[in-house]
PDB file of C-alpha atoms in Angstrom:
ATOM      1  CA  ALA A   1       5.575 -17.633  23.818  1.00  0.00           C
ATOM      2  CA  GLN A   2       2.676 -16.374  21.730  1.00  0.00           C
ATOM      3  CA  LYS A   3       3.468 -16.433  18.059  1.00  0.00           C
ATOM      4  CA  ILE A   4       0.450 -14.380  17.053  1.00  0.00           C
ATOM      5  CA  THR A   5      -0.804 -11.583  19.277  1.00  0.00           C
ATOM      6  CA  GLN A   6      -4.040  -9.738  18.795  1.00  0.00           C
ATOM      7  CA  THR A   7      -4.161  -7.152  21.556  1.00  0.00           C
ATOM      8  CA  GLN A   8      -7.757  -6.035  21.039  1.00  0.00           C
ATOM      9  CA  PRO A   9     -10.237  -8.581  22.449  1.00  0.00           C
ATOM     10  CA  GLY A  10     -13.117  -6.385  21.296  1.00  0.00           C
ATOM     11  CA  MET A  11     -13.814  -3.191  19.384  1.00  0.00           C
ATOM     12  CA  PHE A  12     -16.834  -0.979  18.802  1.00  0.00           C
ATOM     13  CA  VAL A  13     -16.739   1.132  15.650  1.00  0.00           C
ATOM     14  CA  GLN A  14     -19.274   3.481  14.097  1.00  0.00           C
ATOM     15  CA  GLU A  15     -20.642   2.441  10.731  1.00  0.00           C
ATOM     16  CA  LYS A  16     -18.777   3.926   7.739  1.00  0.00           C
ATOM     17  CA  GLU A  17     -15.617   4.552   9.780  1.00  0.00           C
ATOM     18  CA  ALA A  18     -12.342   2.837   8.970  1.00  0.00           C
ATOM     19  CA  VAL A  19     -11.143   0.101  11.336  1.00  0.00           C
ATOM     20  CA  THR A  20      -7.664  -1.145  12.107  1.00  0.00           C
ATOM     21  CA  LEU A  21      -7.308  -4.529  13.775  1.00  0.00           C
ATOM     22  CA  ASP A  22      -3.883  -5.164  15.256  1.00  0.00           C
ATOM     23  CA  CYS A  23      -1.776  -8.251  14.786  1.00  0.00           C
ATOM     24  CA  THR A  24       1.836  -8.855  15.711  1.00  0.00           C
ATOM     25  CA  TYR A  25       3.707 -12.061  15.096  1.00  0.00           C
ATOM     26  CA  ASP A  26       6.870 -13.813  16.094  1.00  0.00           C
ATOM     27  CA  THR A  27       8.878 -16.106  13.872  1.00  0.00           C
ATOM     28  CA  SER A  28      12.482 -16.877  13.064  1.00  0.00           C
ATOM     29  CA  ASP A  29      11.579 -18.206   9.619  1.00  0.00           C
ATOM     30  CA  GLN A  30      12.506 -16.035   6.643  1.00  0.00           C
ATOM     31  CA  SER A  31       9.596 -17.304   4.596  1.00  0.00           C
ATOM     32  CA  TYR A  32       6.096 -17.169   6.009  1.00  0.00           C
ATOM     33  CA  GLY A  33       2.582 -16.046   5.214  1.00  0.00           C
ATOM     34  CA  LEU A  34       0.072 -13.992   7.141  1.00  0.00           C
ATOM     35  CA  PHE A  35      -3.681 -14.451   6.895  1.00  0.00           C
ATOM     36  CA  TRP A  36      -6.782 -12.716   8.123  1.00  0.00           C
ATOM     37  CA  TYR A  37     -10.071 -14.564   8.539  1.00  0.00           C
ATOM     38  CA  LYS A  38     -13.540 -13.378   9.466  1.00  0.00           C
ATOM     39  CA  GLN A  39     -15.840 -15.552  11.552  1.00  0.00           C
ATOM     40  CA  PRO A  40     -19.413 -14.273  11.808  1.00  0.00           C
ATOM     41  CA  SER A  41     -21.791 -15.551  14.466  1.00  0.00           C
ATOM     42  CA  SER A  42     -22.962 -18.226  12.034  1.00  0.00           C
ATOM     43  CA  GLY A  43     -19.581 -19.891  12.525  1.00  0.00           C
ATOM     44  CA  GLU A  44     -18.034 -20.186   9.090  1.00  0.00           C
ATOM     45  CA  MET A  45     -14.420 -19.111   8.643  1.00  0.00           C
ATOM     46  CA  ILE A  46     -14.079 -16.683   5.730  1.00  0.00           C
ATOM     47  CA  PHE A  47     -10.713 -15.952   4.111  1.00  0.00           C
ATOM     48  CA  LEU A  48     -10.126 -12.204   3.769  1.00  0.00           C
ATOM     49  CA  ILE A  49      -6.549 -11.468   2.789  1.00  0.00           C
ATOM     50  CA  TYR A  50      -3.048 -12.918   2.557  1.00  0.00           C
ATOM     51  CA  GLN A  51       0.436 -11.346   2.774  1.00  0.00           C
ATOM     52  CA  GLY A  52       3.615 -13.233   1.948  1.00  0.00           C
ATOM     53  CA  SER A  53       6.775 -12.327   3.806  1.00  0.00           C
ATOM     54  CA  TYR A  54       8.561 -11.515   0.551  1.00  0.00           C
ATOM     55  CA  ASP A  55       5.751  -9.411  -0.877  1.00  0.00           C
ATOM     56  CA  GLU A  56       6.968  -5.836  -1.113  1.00  0.00           C
ATOM     57  CA  GLN A  57       3.550  -4.298  -1.481  1.00  0.00           C
ATOM     58  CA  ASN A  58       0.773  -4.403   1.066  1.00  0.00           C
ATOM     59  CA  ALA A  59      -1.997  -6.804   0.090  1.00  0.00           C
ATOM     60  CA  THR A  60      -5.414  -5.399  -0.751  1.00  0.00           C
ATOM     61  CA  GLU A  61      -8.732  -7.148  -1.375  1.00  0.00           C
ATOM     62  CA  GLY A  62     -11.609  -4.749  -1.918  1.00  0.00           C
ATOM     63  CA  ARG A  63     -12.291  -2.910   1.345  1.00  0.00           C
ATOM     64  CA  TYR A  64      -9.603  -4.937   3.126  1.00  0.00           C
ATOM     65  CA  SER A  65      -5.947  -4.029   3.178  1.00  0.00           C
ATOM     66  CA  LEU A  66      -3.083  -5.407   5.186  1.00  0.00           C
ATOM     67  CA  ASN A  67      -0.616  -2.938   6.686  1.00  0.00           C
ATOM     68  CA  PHE A  68       2.506  -5.110   6.647  1.00  0.00           C
ATOM     69  CA  GLN A  69       5.472  -3.786   8.614  1.00  0.00           C
ATOM     70  CA  LYS A  70       8.052  -6.529   8.462  1.00  0.00           C
ATOM     71  CA  ALA A  71      10.659  -4.943  10.714  1.00  0.00           C
ATOM     72  CA  ARG A  72       8.042  -4.456  13.416  1.00  0.00           C
ATOM     73  CA  LYS A  73       6.538  -7.889  12.740  1.00  0.00           C
ATOM     74  CA  SER A  74       3.076  -6.469  12.449  1.00  0.00           C
ATOM     75  CA  ALA A  75       0.289  -7.263   9.999  1.00  0.00           C
ATOM     76  CA  ASN A  76      -2.660  -5.067  10.831  1.00  0.00           C
ATOM     77  CA  LEU A  77      -5.932  -5.444   8.957  1.00  0.00           C
ATOM     78  CA  VAL A  78      -7.562  -2.246   7.767  1.00  0.00           C
ATOM     79  CA  ILE A  79     -11.238  -2.249   6.822  1.00  0.00           C
ATOM     80  CA  SER A  80     -12.309   0.896   5.023  1.00  0.00           C
ATOM     81  CA  ALA A  81     -15.862   2.263   5.242  1.00  0.00           C
ATOM     82  CA  SER A  82     -17.107  -0.309   7.743  1.00  0.00           C
ATOM     83  CA  GLN A  83     -20.547  -1.870   7.294  1.00  0.00           C
ATOM     84  CA  LEU A  84     -22.932  -3.505   9.748  1.00  0.00           C
ATOM     85  CA  GLY A  85     -22.169  -6.848   8.109  1.00  0.00           C
ATOM     86  CA  ASP A  86     -18.538  -6.500   9.166  1.00  0.00           C
ATOM     87  CA  SER A  87     -19.536  -7.332  12.751  1.00  0.00           C
ATOM     88  CA  ALA A  88     -17.747 -10.596  13.447  1.00  0.00           C
ATOM     89  CA  MET A  89     -14.746 -12.207  15.062  1.00  0.00           C
ATOM     90  CA  TYR A  90     -11.516 -11.540  13.166  1.00  0.00           C
ATOM     91  CA  PHE A  91      -8.546 -13.877  13.383  1.00  0.00           C
ATOM     92  CA  CYS A  92      -4.970 -13.198  12.348  1.00  0.00           C
ATOM     93  CA  ALA A  93      -2.981 -16.318  11.482  1.00  0.00           C
ATOM     94  CA  MET A  94       0.510 -17.198  10.313  1.00  0.00           C
ATOM     95  CA  ARG A  95       1.913 -20.102   8.384  1.00  0.00           C
ATOM     96  CA  GLU A  96       5.624 -20.701   8.542  1.00  0.00           C
ATOM     97  CA  ASP A  97       6.756 -22.323   5.323  1.00  0.00           C
ATOM     98  CA  SER A  98       8.540 -24.997   7.318  1.00  0.00           C
ATOM     99  CA  ASN A  99       5.193 -26.652   8.128  1.00  0.00           C
ATOM    100  CA  TYR A 100       1.581 -26.838   7.011  1.00  0.00           C
ATOM    101  CA  GLN A 101      -0.049 -25.515  10.150  1.00  0.00           C
ATOM    102  CA  LEU A 102      -1.735 -22.181  10.668  1.00  0.00           C
ATOM    103  CA  ILE A 103      -0.895 -20.519  13.955  1.00  0.00           C
ATOM    104  CA  TRP A 104      -3.803 -18.427  15.152  1.00  0.00           C
ATOM    105  CA  GLY A 105      -4.245 -15.345  17.260  1.00  0.00           C
ATOM    106  CA  ALA A 106      -6.941 -15.205  19.919  1.00  0.00           C
ATOM    107  CA  GLY A 107      -9.157 -13.061  17.711  1.00  0.00           C
ATOM    108  CA  THR A 108     -10.766  -9.624  17.910  1.00  0.00           C
ATOM    109  CA  LYS A 109     -14.525  -9.275  18.211  1.00  0.00           C
ATOM    110  CA  LEU A 110     -15.567  -6.323  16.062  1.00  0.00           C
ATOM    111  CA  ILE A 111     -18.980  -4.738  16.498  1.00  0.00           C
ATOM    112  CA  ILE A 112     -20.127  -2.095  14.046  1.00  0.00           C
ATOM    113  CA  LYS A 113     -22.631   0.363  15.480  1.00  0.00           C
ATOM    114  CA  PRO A 114     -25.324   1.922  13.252  1.00  0.00           C
TER     115      PRO A 114
ATOM    116  CA  ALA B   1     -17.224 -21.053  -7.397  1.00  0.00           C
ATOM    117  CA  ALA B   2     -17.087 -24.364  -5.559  1.00  0.00           C
ATOM    118  CA  GLY B   3     -16.101 -24.169  -1.908  1.00  0.00           C
ATOM    119  CA  VAL B   4     -14.997 -26.651   0.698  1.00  0.00           C
ATOM    120  CA  ILE B   5     -17.951 -28.832   1.627  1.00  0.00           C
ATOM    121  CA  GLN B   6     -18.312 -30.410   5.022  1.00  0.00           C
ATOM    122  CA  SER B   7     -20.918 -32.819   6.249  1.00  0.00           C
ATOM    123  CA  PRO B   8     -22.825 -33.087   8.386  1.00  0.00           C
ATOM    124  CA  ARG B   9     -23.419 -29.487   9.407  1.00  0.00           C
ATOM    125  CA  HIS B  10     -24.497 -30.496  12.904  1.00  0.00           C
ATOM    126  CA  LEU B  11     -23.988 -33.730  14.795  1.00  0.00           C
ATOM    127  CA  ILE B  12     -25.203 -34.785  18.194  1.00  0.00           C
ATOM    128  CA  LYS B  13     -23.632 -37.813  19.840  1.00  0.00           C
ATOM    129  CA  GLU B  14     -23.479 -39.354  23.270  1.00  0.00           C
ATOM    130  CA  LYS B  15     -20.375 -40.086  25.297  1.00  0.00           C
ATOM    131  CA  ARG B  16     -18.395 -43.089  24.121  1.00  0.00           C
ATOM    132  CA  GLU B  17     -20.041 -43.080  20.703  1.00  0.00           C
ATOM    133  CA  THR B  18     -18.182 -42.655  17.428  1.00  0.00           C
ATOM    134  CA  ALA B  19     -18.504 -39.954  14.794  1.00  0.00           C
ATOM    135  CA  THR B  20     -17.298 -39.505  11.223  1.00  0.00           C
ATOM    136  CA  LEU B  21     -16.921 -36.078   9.690  1.00  0.00           C
ATOM    137  CA  LYS B  22     -16.500 -35.641   5.960  1.00  0.00           C
ATOM    138  CA  CYS B  23     -14.736 -32.986   3.941  1.00  0.00           C
ATOM    139  CA  TYR B  24     -14.749 -32.399   0.201  1.00  0.00           C
ATOM    140  CA  PRO B  25     -12.012 -29.924  -0.763  1.00  0.00           C
ATOM    141  CA  ILE B  26     -12.189 -27.380  -3.535  1.00  0.00           C
ATOM    142  CA  PRO B  27     -11.569 -29.179  -6.858  1.00  0.00           C
ATOM    143  CA  ARG B  28      -7.869 -29.547  -7.681  1.00  0.00           C
ATOM    144  CA  HIS B  29      -6.788 -28.589  -4.157  1.00  0.00           C
ATOM    145  CA  ASP B  30      -4.239 -31.155  -3.062  1.00  0.00           C
ATOM    146  CA  THR B  31      -3.976 -30.394   0.653  1.00  0.00           C
ATOM    147  CA  VAL B  32      -6.600 -30.822   3.336  1.00  0.00           C
ATOM    148  CA  TYR B  33      -6.408 -29.598   6.918  1.00  0.00           C
ATOM    149  CA  TRP B  34      -8.566 -30.347   9.951  1.00  0.00           C
ATOM    150  CA  TYR B  35      -9.058 -27.866  12.783  1.00  0.00           C
ATOM    151  CA  GLN B  36     -10.988 -27.987  16.046  1.00  0.00           C
ATOM    152  CA  GLN B  37     -12.449 -24.811  17.525  1.00  0.00           C
ATOM    153  CA  GLY B  38     -13.866 -24.898  21.047  1.00  0.00           C
ATOM    154  CA  PRO B  39     -16.361 -22.236  22.204  1.00  0.00           C
ATOM    155  CA  GLY B  40     -14.675 -18.842  22.392  1.00  0.00           C
ATOM    156  CA  GLN B  41     -11.329 -20.286  21.297  1.00  0.00           C
ATOM    157  CA  ASP B  42      -9.119 -19.949  18.265  1.00  0.00           C
ATOM    158  CA  PRO B  43      -8.919 -22.979  15.958  1.00  0.00           C
ATOM    159  CA  GLN B  44      -6.485 -25.733  16.920  1.00  0.00           C
ATOM    160  CA  PHE B  45      -4.736 -27.652  14.185  1.00  0.00           C
ATOM    161  CA  LEU B  46      -5.400 -31.372  14.222  1.00  0.00           C
ATOM    162  CA  ILE B  47      -3.898 -32.926  11.108  1.00  0.00           C
ATOM    163  CA  SER B  48      -3.232 -32.324   7.420  1.00  0.00           C
ATOM    164  CA  PHE B  49      -2.889 -34.392   4.271  1.00  0.00           C
ATOM    165  CA  TYR B  50      -1.024 -33.690   1.059  1.00  0.00           C
ATOM    166  CA  GLU B  51      -1.667 -35.887  -1.937  1.00  0.00           C
ATOM    167  CA  LYS B  52      -3.419 -38.481   0.245  1.00  0.00           C
ATOM    168  CA  MET B  53      -0.556 -38.778   2.710  1.00  0.00           C
ATOM    169  CA  GLN B  54      -0.399 -37.315   6.184  1.00  0.00           C
ATOM    170  CA  SER B  55       1.755 -34.202   5.964  1.00  0.00           C
ATOM    171  CA  ASP B  56       1.599 -32.756   9.460  1.00  0.00           C
ATOM    172  CA  LYS B  57       0.118 -33.655  12.800  1.00  0.00           C
ATOM    173  CA  GLY B  58      -1.026 -31.322  15.530  1.00  0.00           C
ATOM    174  CA  SER B  59      -2.972 -31.837  18.717  1.00  0.00           C
ATOM    175  CA  ILE B  60      -5.075 -34.713  17.451  1.00  0.00           C
ATOM    176  CA  PRO B  61      -6.018 -37.173  20.221  1.00  0.00           C
ATOM    177  CA  ASP B  62      -5.191 -40.831  19.731  1.00  0.00           C
ATOM    178  CA  ARG B  63      -8.950 -41.526  19.723  1.00  0.00           C
ATOM    179  CA  PHE B  64      -9.190 -39.635  16.451  1.00  0.00           C
ATOM    180  CA  SER B  65      -7.933 -40.732  13.070  1.00  0.00           C
ATOM    181  CA  ALA B  66      -8.188 -39.257   9.622  1.00  0.00           C
ATOM    182  CA  GLN B  67      -7.421 -40.107   6.057  1.00  0.00           C
ATOM    183  CA  GLN B  68      -7.588 -38.644   2.589  1.00  0.00           C
ATOM    184  CA  PHE B  69      -9.029 -40.762  -0.188  1.00  0.00           C
ATOM    185  CA  SER B  70      -8.161 -41.116  -3.867  1.00  0.00           C
ATOM    186  CA  ASP B  71     -10.773 -38.482  -4.801  1.00  0.00           C
ATOM    187  CA  TYR B  72      -9.093 -36.123  -2.277  1.00  0.00           C
ATOM    188  CA  HIS B  73     -12.002 -36.055   0.109  1.00  0.00           C
ATOM    189  CA  SER B  74     -11.069 -36.571   3.736  1.00  0.00           C
ATOM    190  CA  GLU B  75     -12.763 -38.113   6.748  1.00  0.00           C
ATOM    191  CA  LEU B  76     -12.115 -37.485  10.424  1.00  0.00           C
ATOM    192  CA  ASN B  77     -13.055 -40.474  12.562  1.00  0.00           C
ATOM    193  CA  MET B  78     -13.629 -39.868  16.236  1.00  0.00           C
ATOM    194  CA  SER B  79     -14.114 -42.684  18.706  1.00  0.00           C
ATOM    195  CA  SER B  80     -14.903 -42.921  22.422  1.00  0.00           C
ATOM    196  CA  LEU B  81     -16.302 -39.411  22.295  1.00  0.00           C
ATOM    197  CA  GLU B  82     -15.936 -37.262  25.384  1.00  0.00           C
ATOM    198  CA  LEU B  83     -17.845 -34.185  26.484  1.00  0.00           C
ATOM    199  CA  GLY B  84     -14.735 -32.102  25.776  1.00  0.00           C
ATOM    200  CA  ASP B  85     -14.844 -33.086  22.108  1.00  0.00           C
ATOM    201  CA  SER B  86     -17.840 -30.796  21.649  1.00  0.00           C
ATOM    202  CA  ALA B  87     -16.570 -28.173  19.226  1.00  0.00           C
ATOM    203  CA  LEU B  88     -16.752 -26.788  15.734  1.00  0.00           C
ATOM    204  CA  TYR B  89     -14.639 -28.887  13.389  1.00  0.00           C
ATOM    205  CA  PHE B  90     -13.326 -27.191  10.304  1.00  0.00           C
ATOM    206  CA  CYS B  91     -11.835 -28.626   7.197  1.00  0.00           C
ATOM    207  CA  ALA B  92      -9.756 -26.411   4.923  1.00  0.00           C
ATOM    208  CA  SER B  93      -8.061 -26.953   1.589  1.00  0.00           C
ATOM    209  CA  SER B  94      -5.336 -25.270  -0.401  1.00  0.00           C
ATOM    210  CA  LEU B  95      -3.151 -25.455  -3.490  1.00  0.00           C
ATOM    211  CA  PRO B  96       0.517 -24.606  -3.820  1.00  0.00           C
ATOM    212  CA  PRO B  97       1.902 -22.062  -3.143  1.00  0.00           C
ATOM    213  CA  ARG B  98      -0.702 -22.203  -0.330  1.00  0.00           C
ATOM    214  CA  GLU B  99      -1.374 -18.509  -0.297  1.00  0.00           C
ATOM    215  CA  LYS B 100      -5.045 -19.095   0.347  1.00  0.00           C
ATOM    216  CA  LEU B 101      -6.456 -21.563   2.789  1.00  0.00           C
ATOM    217  CA  PHE B 102     -10.187 -21.927   2.296  1.00  0.00           C
ATOM    218  CA  PHE B 103     -12.389 -23.282   5.048  1.00  0.00           C
ATOM    219  CA  GLY B 104     -15.632 -25.169   4.944  1.00  0.00           C
ATOM    220  CA  SER B 105     -18.624 -24.092   7.003  1.00  0.00           C
ATOM    221  CA  GLY B 106     -17.656 -26.499   9.745  1.00  0.00           C
ATOM    222  CA  THR B 107     -19.362 -29.346  11.551  1.00  0.00           C
ATOM    223  CA  GLN B 108     -20.761 -28.484  14.952  1.00  0.00           C
ATOM    224  CA  LEU B 109     -20.334 -31.565  17.126  1.00  0.00           C
ATOM    225  CA  SER B 110     -22.187 -31.756  20.411  1.00  0.00           C
ATOM    226  CA  VAL B 111     -21.386 -34.621  22.757  1.00  0.00           C
ATOM    227  CA  LEU B 112     -24.027 -35.168  25.433  1.00  0.00           C
TER     228      LEU B 112
END
């Protein structure tokens, strides 16, 4: 069974609009962390934001915020005021504290239109 | 700020050759991870090291081996290369409590 599900293979968004990228996860661990990474066409993997399972407040990093709904097991990434440079592949990932691995979603390809 | 450094950036090898990829983690990071990302795929975990000892093992083929040295840099050794080994290989590093996993720019390996 998929542990991380990103239901949007691709998205087109108008520049300056807000974007929500979906991510749902499945784990029986009580302690885990959720990550979002951005991978532009150049290939590097850029850390965006992290949410711990015990964090009561949603994580925010600049224009990025994570809409964490623990009961629903969702960790959607919200990008406010999108920019052309936001065009990239976005991966949601989870790390269960019982091991060191990151479990990845299939990614969402985001294209920002001018 | 210093980031994770990987070398080489690109590598072209022929089938059955060997390759060595290097990773220099962010200073003071004690854990190193290796990932393999095929074209259009999500990254696949290969192996990790904590304080120079293997901490977890993923889908790393027996033809591959890795180690972490006393200065915390890590090397991924790949032998008997196959066409299917062509991929982007990432190294990442972290510190406890491991809230942030930072990746290098990757090594693009092409096996011809």
